[in-house]
XYZ file of C-alpha atoms in Angstrom:
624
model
C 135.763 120.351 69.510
C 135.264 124.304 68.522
C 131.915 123.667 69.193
C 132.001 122.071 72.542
C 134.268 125.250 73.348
C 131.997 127.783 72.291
C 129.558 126.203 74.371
C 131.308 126.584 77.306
C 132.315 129.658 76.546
C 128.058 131.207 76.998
C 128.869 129.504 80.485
C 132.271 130.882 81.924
C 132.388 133.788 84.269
C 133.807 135.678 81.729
C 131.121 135.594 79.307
C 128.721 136.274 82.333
C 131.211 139.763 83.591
C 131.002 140.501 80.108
C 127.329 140.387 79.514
C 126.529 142.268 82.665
C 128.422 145.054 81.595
C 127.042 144.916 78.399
C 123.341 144.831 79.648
C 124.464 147.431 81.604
C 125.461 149.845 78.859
C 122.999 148.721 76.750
C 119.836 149.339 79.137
C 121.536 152.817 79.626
C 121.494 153.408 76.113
C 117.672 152.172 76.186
C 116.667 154.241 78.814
C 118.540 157.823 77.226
C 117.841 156.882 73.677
C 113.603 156.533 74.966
C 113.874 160.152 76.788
C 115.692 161.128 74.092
C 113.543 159.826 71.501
C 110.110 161.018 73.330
C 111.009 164.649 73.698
C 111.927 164.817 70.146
C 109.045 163.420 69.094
C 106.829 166.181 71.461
C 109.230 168.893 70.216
C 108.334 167.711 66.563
C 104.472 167.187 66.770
C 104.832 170.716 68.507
C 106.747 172.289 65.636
C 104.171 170.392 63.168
C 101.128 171.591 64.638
C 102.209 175.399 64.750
C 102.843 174.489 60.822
C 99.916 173.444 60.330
C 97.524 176.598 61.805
C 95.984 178.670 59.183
C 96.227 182.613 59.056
C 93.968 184.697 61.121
C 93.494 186.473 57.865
C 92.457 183.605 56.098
C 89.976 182.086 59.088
C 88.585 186.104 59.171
C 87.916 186.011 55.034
C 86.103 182.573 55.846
C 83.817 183.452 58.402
C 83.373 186.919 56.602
C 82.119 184.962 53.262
C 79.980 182.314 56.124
C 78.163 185.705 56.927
C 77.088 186.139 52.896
C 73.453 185.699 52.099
C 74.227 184.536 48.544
C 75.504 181.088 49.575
C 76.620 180.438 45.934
C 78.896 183.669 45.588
C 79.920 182.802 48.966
C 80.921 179.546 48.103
C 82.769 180.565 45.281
C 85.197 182.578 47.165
C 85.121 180.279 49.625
C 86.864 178.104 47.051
C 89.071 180.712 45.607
C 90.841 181.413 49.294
C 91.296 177.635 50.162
C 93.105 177.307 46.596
C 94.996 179.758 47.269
C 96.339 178.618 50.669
C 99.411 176.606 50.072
C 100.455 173.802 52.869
C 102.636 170.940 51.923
C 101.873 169.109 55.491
C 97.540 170.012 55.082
C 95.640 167.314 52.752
C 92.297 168.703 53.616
C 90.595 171.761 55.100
C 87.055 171.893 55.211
C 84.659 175.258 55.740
C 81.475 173.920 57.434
C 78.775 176.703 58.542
C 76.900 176.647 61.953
C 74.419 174.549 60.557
C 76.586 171.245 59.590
C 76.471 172.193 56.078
C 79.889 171.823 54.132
C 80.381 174.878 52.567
C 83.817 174.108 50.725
C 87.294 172.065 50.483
C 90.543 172.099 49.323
C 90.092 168.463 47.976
C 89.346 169.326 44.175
C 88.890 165.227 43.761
C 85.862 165.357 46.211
C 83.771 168.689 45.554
C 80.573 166.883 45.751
C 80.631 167.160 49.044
C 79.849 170.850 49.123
C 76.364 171.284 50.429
C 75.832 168.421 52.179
C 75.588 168.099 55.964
C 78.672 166.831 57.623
C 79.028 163.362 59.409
C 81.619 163.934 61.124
C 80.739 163.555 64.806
C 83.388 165.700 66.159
C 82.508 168.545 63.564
C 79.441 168.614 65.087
C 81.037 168.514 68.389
C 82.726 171.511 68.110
C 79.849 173.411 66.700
C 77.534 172.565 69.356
C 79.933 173.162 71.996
C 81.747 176.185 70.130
C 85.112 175.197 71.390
C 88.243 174.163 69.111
C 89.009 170.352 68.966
C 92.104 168.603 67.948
C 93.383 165.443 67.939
C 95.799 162.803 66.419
C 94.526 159.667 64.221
C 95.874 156.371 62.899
C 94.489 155.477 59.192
C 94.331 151.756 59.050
C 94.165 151.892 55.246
C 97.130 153.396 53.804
C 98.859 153.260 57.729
C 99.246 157.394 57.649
C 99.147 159.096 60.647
C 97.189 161.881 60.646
C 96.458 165.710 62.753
C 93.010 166.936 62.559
C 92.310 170.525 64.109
C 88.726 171.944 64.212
C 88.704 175.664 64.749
C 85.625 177.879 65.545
C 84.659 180.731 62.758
C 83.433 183.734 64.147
C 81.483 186.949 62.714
C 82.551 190.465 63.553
C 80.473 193.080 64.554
C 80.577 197.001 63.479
C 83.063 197.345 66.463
C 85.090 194.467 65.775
C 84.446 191.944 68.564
C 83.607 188.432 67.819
C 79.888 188.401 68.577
C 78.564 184.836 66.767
C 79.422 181.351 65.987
C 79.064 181.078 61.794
C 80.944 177.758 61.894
C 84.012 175.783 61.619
C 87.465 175.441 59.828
C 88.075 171.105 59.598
C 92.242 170.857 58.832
C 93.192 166.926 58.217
C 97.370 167.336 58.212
C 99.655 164.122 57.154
C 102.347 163.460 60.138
C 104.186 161.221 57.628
C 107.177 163.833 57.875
C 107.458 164.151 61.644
C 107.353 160.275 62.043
C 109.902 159.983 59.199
C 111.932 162.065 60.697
C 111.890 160.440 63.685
C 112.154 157.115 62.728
C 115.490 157.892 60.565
C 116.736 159.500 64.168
C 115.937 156.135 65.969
C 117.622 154.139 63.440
C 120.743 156.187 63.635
C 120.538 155.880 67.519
C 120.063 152.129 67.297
C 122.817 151.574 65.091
C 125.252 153.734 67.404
C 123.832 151.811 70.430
C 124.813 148.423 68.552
C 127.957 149.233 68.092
C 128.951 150.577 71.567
C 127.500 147.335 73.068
C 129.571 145.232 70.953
C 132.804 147.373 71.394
C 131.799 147.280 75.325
C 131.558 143.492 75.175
C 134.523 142.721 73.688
C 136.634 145.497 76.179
C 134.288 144.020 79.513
C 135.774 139.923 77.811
C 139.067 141.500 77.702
C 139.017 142.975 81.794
C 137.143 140.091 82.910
C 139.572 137.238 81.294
C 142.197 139.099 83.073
C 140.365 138.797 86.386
C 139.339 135.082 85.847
C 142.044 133.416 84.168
C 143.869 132.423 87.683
C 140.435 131.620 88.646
C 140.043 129.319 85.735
C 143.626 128.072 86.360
C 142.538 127.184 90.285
C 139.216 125.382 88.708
C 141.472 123.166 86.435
C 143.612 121.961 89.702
C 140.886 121.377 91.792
C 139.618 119.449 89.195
C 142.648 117.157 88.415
C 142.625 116.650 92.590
C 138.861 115.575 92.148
C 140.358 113.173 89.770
C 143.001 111.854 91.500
C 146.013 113.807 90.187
C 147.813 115.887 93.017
C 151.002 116.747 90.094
C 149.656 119.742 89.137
C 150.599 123.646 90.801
C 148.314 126.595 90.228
C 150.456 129.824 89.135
C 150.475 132.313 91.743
C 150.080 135.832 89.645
C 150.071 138.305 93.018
C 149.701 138.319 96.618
C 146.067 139.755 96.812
C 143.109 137.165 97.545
C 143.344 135.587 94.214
C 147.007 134.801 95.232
C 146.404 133.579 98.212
C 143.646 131.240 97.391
C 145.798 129.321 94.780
C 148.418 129.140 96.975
C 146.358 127.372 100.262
C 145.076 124.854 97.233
C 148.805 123.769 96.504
C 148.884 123.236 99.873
C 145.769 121.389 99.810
C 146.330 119.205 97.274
C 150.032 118.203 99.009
C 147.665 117.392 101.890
C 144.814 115.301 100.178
C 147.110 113.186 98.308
C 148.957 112.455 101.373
C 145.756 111.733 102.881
C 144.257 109.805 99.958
C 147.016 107.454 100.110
C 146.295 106.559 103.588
C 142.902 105.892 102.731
C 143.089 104.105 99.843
C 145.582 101.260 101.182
C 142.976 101.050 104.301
C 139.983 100.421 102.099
C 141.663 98.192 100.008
C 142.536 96.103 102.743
C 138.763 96.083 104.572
C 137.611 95.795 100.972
C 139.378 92.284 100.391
C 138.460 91.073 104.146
C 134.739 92.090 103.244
C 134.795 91.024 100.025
C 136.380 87.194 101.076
C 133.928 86.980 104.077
C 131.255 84.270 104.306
C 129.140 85.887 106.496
C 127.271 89.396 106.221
C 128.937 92.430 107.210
C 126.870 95.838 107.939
C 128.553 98.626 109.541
C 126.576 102.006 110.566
C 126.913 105.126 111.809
C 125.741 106.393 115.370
C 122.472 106.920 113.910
C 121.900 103.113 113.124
C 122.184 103.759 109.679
C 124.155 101.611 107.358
C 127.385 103.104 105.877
C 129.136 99.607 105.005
C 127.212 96.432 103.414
C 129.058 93.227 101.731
C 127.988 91.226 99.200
C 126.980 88.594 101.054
C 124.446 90.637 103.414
C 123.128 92.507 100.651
C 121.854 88.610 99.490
C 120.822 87.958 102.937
C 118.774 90.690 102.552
C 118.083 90.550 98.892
C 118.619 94.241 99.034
C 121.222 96.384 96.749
C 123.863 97.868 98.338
C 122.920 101.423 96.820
C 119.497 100.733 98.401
C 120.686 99.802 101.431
C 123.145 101.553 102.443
C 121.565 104.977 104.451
C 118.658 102.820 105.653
C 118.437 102.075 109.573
C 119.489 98.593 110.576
C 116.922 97.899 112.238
C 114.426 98.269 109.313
C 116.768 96.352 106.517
C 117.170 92.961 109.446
C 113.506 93.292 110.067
C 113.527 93.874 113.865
C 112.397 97.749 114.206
C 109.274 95.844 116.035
C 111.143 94.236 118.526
C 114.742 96.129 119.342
C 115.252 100.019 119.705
C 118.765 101.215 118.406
C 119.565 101.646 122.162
C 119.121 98.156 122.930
C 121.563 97.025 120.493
C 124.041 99.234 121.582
C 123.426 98.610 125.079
C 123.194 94.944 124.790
C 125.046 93.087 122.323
C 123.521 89.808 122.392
C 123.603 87.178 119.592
C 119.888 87.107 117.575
C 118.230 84.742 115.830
C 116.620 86.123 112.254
C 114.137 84.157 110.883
C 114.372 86.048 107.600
C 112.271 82.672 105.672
C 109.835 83.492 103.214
C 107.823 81.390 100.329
C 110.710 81.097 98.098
C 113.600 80.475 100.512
C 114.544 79.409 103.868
C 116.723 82.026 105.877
C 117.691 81.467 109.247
C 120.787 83.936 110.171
C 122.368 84.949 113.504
C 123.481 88.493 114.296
C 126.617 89.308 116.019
C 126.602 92.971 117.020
C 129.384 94.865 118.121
C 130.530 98.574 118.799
C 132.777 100.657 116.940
C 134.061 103.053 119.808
C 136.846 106.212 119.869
C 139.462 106.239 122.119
C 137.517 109.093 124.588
C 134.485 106.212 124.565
C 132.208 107.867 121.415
C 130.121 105.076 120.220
C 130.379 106.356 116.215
C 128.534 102.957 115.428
C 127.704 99.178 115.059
C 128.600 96.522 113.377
C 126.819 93.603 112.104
C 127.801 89.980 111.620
C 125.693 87.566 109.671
C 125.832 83.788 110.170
C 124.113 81.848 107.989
C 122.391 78.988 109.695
C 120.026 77.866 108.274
C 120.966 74.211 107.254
C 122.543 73.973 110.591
C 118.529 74.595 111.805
C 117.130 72.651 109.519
C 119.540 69.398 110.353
C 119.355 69.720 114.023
C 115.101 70.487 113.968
C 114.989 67.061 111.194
C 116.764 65.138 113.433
C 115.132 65.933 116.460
C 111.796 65.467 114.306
C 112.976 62.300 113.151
C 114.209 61.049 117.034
C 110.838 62.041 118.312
C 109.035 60.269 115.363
C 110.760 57.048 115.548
C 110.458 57.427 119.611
C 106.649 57.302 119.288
C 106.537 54.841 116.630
C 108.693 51.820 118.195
C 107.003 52.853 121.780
C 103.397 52.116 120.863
C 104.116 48.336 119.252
C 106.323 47.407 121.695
C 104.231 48.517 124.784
C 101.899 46.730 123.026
C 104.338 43.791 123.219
C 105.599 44.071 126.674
C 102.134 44.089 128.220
C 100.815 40.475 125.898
C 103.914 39.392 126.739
C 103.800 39.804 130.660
C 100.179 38.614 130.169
C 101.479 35.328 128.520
C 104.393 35.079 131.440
C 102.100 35.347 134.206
C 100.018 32.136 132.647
C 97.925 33.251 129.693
C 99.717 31.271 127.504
C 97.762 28.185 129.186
C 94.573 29.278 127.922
C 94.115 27.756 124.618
C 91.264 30.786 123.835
C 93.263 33.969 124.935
C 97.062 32.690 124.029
C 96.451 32.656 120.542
C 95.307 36.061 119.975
C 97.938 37.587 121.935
C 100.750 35.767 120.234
C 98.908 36.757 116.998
C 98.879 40.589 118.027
C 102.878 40.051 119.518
C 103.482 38.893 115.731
C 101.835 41.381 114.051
C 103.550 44.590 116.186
C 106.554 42.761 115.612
C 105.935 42.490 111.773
C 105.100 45.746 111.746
C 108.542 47.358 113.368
C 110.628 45.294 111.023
C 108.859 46.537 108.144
C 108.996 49.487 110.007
C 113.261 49.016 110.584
C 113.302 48.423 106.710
C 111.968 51.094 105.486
C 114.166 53.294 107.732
C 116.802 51.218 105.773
C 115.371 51.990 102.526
C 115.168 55.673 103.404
C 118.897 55.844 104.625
C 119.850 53.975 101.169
C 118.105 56.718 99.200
C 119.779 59.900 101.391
C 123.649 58.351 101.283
C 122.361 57.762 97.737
C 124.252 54.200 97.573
C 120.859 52.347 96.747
C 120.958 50.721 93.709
C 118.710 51.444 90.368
C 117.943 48.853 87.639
C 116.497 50.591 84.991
C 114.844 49.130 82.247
C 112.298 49.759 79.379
C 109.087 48.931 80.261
C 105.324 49.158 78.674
C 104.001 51.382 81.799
C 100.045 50.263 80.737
C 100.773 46.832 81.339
C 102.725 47.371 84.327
C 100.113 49.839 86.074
C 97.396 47.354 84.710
C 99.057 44.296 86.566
C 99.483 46.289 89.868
C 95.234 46.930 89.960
C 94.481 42.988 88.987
C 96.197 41.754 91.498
C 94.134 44.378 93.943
C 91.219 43.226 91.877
C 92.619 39.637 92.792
C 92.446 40.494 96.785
C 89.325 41.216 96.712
C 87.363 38.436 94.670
C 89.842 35.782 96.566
C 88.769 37.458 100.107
C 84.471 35.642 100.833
C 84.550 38.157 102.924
C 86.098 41.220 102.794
C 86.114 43.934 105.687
C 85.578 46.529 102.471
C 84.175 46.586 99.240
C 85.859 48.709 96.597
C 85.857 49.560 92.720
C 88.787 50.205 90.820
C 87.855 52.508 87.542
C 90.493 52.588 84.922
C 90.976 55.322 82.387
C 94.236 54.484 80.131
C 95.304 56.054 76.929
C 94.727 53.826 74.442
C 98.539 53.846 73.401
C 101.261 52.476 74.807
C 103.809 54.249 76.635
C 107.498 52.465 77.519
C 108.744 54.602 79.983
C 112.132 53.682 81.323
C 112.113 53.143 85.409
C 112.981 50.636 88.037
C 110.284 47.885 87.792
C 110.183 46.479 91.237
C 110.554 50.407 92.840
C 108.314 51.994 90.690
C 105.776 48.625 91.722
C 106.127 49.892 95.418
C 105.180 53.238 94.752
C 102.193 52.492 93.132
C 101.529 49.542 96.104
C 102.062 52.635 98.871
C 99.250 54.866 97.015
C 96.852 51.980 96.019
C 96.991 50.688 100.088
C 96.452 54.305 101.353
C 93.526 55.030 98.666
C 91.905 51.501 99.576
C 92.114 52.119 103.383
C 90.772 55.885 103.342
C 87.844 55.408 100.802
C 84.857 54.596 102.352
C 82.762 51.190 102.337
C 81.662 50.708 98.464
C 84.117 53.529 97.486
C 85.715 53.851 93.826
C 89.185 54.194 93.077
C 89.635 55.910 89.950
C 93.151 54.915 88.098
C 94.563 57.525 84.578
C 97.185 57.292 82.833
C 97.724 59.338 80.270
C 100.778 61.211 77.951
C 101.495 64.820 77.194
C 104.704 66.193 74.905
C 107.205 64.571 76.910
C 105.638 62.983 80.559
C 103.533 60.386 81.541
C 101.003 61.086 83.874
C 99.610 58.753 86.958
C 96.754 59.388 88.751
C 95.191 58.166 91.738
C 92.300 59.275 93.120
C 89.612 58.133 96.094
C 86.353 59.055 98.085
C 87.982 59.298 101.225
C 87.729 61.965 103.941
C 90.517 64.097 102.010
C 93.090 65.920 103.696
C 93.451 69.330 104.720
C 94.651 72.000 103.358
C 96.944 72.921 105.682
C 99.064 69.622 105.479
C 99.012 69.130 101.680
C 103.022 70.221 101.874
C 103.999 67.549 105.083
C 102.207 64.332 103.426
C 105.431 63.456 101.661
C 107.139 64.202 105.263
C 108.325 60.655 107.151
C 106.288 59.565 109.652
C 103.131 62.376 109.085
C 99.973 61.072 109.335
C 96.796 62.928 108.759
C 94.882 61.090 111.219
C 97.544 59.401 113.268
C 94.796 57.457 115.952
C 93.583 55.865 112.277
C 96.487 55.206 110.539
C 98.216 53.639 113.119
C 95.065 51.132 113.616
C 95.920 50.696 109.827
C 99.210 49.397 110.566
C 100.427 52.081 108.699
C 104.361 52.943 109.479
C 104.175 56.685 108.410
C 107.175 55.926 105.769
C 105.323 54.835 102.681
C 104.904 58.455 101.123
C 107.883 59.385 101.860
C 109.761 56.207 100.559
C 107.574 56.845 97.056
C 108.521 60.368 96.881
C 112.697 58.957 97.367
C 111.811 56.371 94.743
C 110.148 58.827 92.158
C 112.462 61.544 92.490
C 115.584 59.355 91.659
C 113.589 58.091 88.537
C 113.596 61.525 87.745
C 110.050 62.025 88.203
C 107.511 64.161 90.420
C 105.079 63.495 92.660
C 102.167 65.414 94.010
C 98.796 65.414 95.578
C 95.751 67.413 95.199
C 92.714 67.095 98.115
C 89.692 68.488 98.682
C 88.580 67.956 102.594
C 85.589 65.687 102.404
C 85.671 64.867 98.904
C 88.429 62.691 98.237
C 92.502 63.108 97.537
C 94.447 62.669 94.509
C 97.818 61.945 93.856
C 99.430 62.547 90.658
C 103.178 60.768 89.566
C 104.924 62.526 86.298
C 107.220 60.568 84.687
C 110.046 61.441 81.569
C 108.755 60.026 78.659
C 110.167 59.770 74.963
C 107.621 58.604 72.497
C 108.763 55.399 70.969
C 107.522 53.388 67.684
C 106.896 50.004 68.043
C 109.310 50.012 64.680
C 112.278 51.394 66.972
C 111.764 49.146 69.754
C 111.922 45.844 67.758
C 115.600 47.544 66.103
C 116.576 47.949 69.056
C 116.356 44.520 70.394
C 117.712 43.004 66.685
C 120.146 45.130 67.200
C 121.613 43.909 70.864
């Protein structure tokens, strides 16, 4: 908990009031202490440098010696005179004559020099340009900081006037002292600047917690109103601003609890209605977009209602295409949505209204959503199924009416032409009862009060005695309108798959007749059977002329026909696949077809099977 508070603390106004000020003082300090700082250290390097300049009477004895023919004696008291000269500050001093030669040093560690020409660039410098050189140097190696002065030497005439360069006086001074002094002054300046920042900060925290704590105080209570408690007063310290702004939020938060209040009991109530509602519910603004979205439309639209909500209408219902916002508002007409898609069918209505101010300010719309899409679906199947039954009772008994009136106005005396038409009156009529049955069957199957005698049966056998007696048909018929070949391919083991024997025998009747009457003269019907982990696979397939694509999903639909002028011929009733698909589906199987236009169809059955031993099926009749 400390800690959480002293992290707040680096983020309160008073922290930030203090550390102003403090930056304040301290850059103040910074900016003195440098000026400070710099002209002391000028003042000092001054100072050192006039400490560091050797006599005139000791540069005159040195150029006076440079001027000796006998360089040896010369050198000698050359020596003697830089001995004798006494700086703590100098290291070095050097006497080097016009011609580069080093004539002598104060170093007594490094006397072998003497003699030798000078390397030193800036010696040289200074000889060749007879002017006096100085400058200040930074010694990597032991980090010294160092002064070097190079000073012309001059010979005197008879009447005392400098008249010729003999050379030059090299002084290498050590800085150490100035910089030491210096650095102790900094330190001392630092240390004082430290502690007058920190004395600052804590007087600038004491001023500004003074200043902010009604501040702070305000901040709490608008905080507890955010929250939902209106309880609390701020403290009113004075009458200047700070005064009056905590006392306009007491008055505010007298006001917004008032008004919360209100609020709250109204959204509770449109909550509940919205919430209870069957049908959609979008409300927007006078923009067109959405503000208020129920449950239910958000499914409708299988959209969130953080997604949806501050979209336009007329993009989330899909109908930006087709309506502007002003002809919604304008005209408030029911619309149909066809909202279907691959995985569902969604068929709504949309009831628009206005939401309108007293002065007549449209502020927005709102939308109800009717499902009806079962309603659609009901009234299109029915008048699909009154259309389909319409066509299919007209043709057979036009067909009857006109033999009929043929046979009434005397054909039935001719013993060559009476015949055949009572033969094709029987067969129409044959075919609408079958036709009336089915229909029957069908309605059985959908009021689901058709009955279902299940029973354990060896499905290889069964499916086996279904193609012999097709087999049968066609060796019994001398001659046959068709030749066909039935190809079986059975798993060698047997399956006992429980189902309704006669049923299951009509399904496989209804795909055997359609697979014999589409394949082709000489054609081969190929029969499988087969098991995997827990179905049974059927399989049908033919050489016929397939069927397309685009009505793979309505074969199973009652009364389609692929190629209705055909199938008709056929005697076909349009019910068959749709009576198998009933029967499989309350065995608790599937049923499917595969086609390739041209080639040939195939349709697959998948049953629920549970592998039995031979063993368990001779218990259980010892058993019963």
């Amino acid at each position: 908990m400390l800690r959480f508070k002293r992290k707040n603390f680096f983020k309160t106004i008073n922290f930030k009031i203090a550390l102003v000020f403090a930056l304040l003082l301290l850059i103040t300090l910074e900016i003195v202490g440098a000026i400070f700082v710099k002209q002391l250290e000028s003042r000092n390097i001054q100072d050192f440098k006039q400490s560091v300049q050797i006599p005139t009477y000791i540069d005159n004895s040195l150029a006076e010696q440079l001027t000796v023919n006998n360089t040896s004696k010369a050198n000698g008291q050359i020596k003697t005179i830089l001995s004798n000269y006494n700086n703590t500050n100098v290291d070095e001093i050097r006497v080097v004559d016009s011609k580069g030669t080093i004539r002598g040093t104060s170093d007594v560690n490094d006397q072998s020099i003497v003699g030798q020409k000078t390397t030193d660039r800036n010696v040289k410098n200074a000889i060749y340009n007879n002017r006096t050189y100085t400058k200040s140097t930074y010694d990597t190696q032991n980090n010294g900081r160092y002064y070097i002065s190079i000073v012309p030497l001059y010979s005197s005439n008879s009447t005392g006037n400098s008249s010729q360069l003999v050379g030059v006086l090299y002084v290498r001074a050590n800085m150490k002292s100035v910089y030491s002094t210096i650095n102790n002054i900094m330190g001392i300046f630092v240390i004082a600047s430290l502690v007058a920042m920190l004395l600052g900060l804590g007087i600038a925290i004491i001023i500004a917690r003074a200043i902010t704590r009604p501040i702070e105080e305000m901040k709490q209570q608008t905080q507890r109103i955010a929250r939902g408690d209106y309880a609390g007063q701020v403290r009113v310290y004075s009458d200047d601003e700070l005064g009056q702004l905590a006392k306009a939020i007491n008055n505010l938060s007298i006001r917004v609890e008032e008004s919360q209040e209100s609020t709250e009991a109204e959204r509770r109530r449109l909550d509940s209605v919205l919430s209870h509602m069957s049908d959609g519910v979008i409300a927007t603004d006078r923009r067109g977009n959405i503000t208020i979205i129920n449950e239910t439309a958000s499914d409708f639209m299988d959209l969130t209602a953080e997604k949806a909500i501050g979209s336009s209408i007329l993009d989330v219902l899909k109908i930006r295409d087709d309506y502007s916002l002003r002809d919604l508002i304008e005209n408030q007409d029911e619309l149909m949505l066809d909202l279907s898609s691959n995985e569902r069918d969604l068929i709504l209505n949309a009831y628009f209204s206005l939401i309108q101010r007293e002065s007549g300010f449209i502020s927005g719309l709102v939308c109800v959503l009717h499902d009806v899409t079962e309603q659609q679906k009901i009234d299109n199947d029915r008048k699909q199924f009154v259309s389909n039954v319409s066509h299919e009772l007209r043709t057979p008994l036009t067909s009857l009416r006109s033999y009929i009136e043929a046979l009434s106005d005397g054909a039935w005396k001719d013993p060559e032409v009476a015949p055949g038409f009572l033969k094709v009156t029987q067969e129409e009529t044959d075919r609408m009862i079958r036709m009336i049955n089915e229909l029957l069957s069908l309605s059985r199957m959908d009021s689901g009060t058709t009955r279902v005698d299940m029973e354990l049966v060896n499905i290889n056998e069964m499916f086996n005695y279904v193609l012999d007696r097709f087999d049968m048909i066609l060796k019994k018929d001398d001659n046959p309108a068709k030749y066909y070949t039935i190809k079986r391919e059975f798993t060698k083991r047997d399956l006992w798959v429980e189902i309704d024997t006669d049923k299951f025998t009509q399904v496989l009747d209804n795909i055997m007749n359609n697979a014999i009457k589409y394949s082709p003269d000489g054609g081969v019907v190929t029969c499988r059977l087969l098991e995997t982990h827990n179905q049974v696979i059927i399989s049908i397939s033919d050489q016929g002329l397939g069927i397309p694509r685009a009505d793979l999903n309505h074969v199973f639909d009652r009364f389609f026909r692929v190629d209705k002028a055909r199938s008709r011929a056929q005697g076909g009733t349009g019910l068959g696949l749709a009576i198998s698909k009933e029967v499989v589906q309350m065995l608790g199987g599937r049923i499917w077809v595969d086609s390739v236009e041209g080639k040939g169809s195939t349709f697959y059955i998948s049953l629920p099977y549970e592998p039995y031993e031979e063993e368990d099926l001779w218990d259980d009749d010892s058993q019963d």
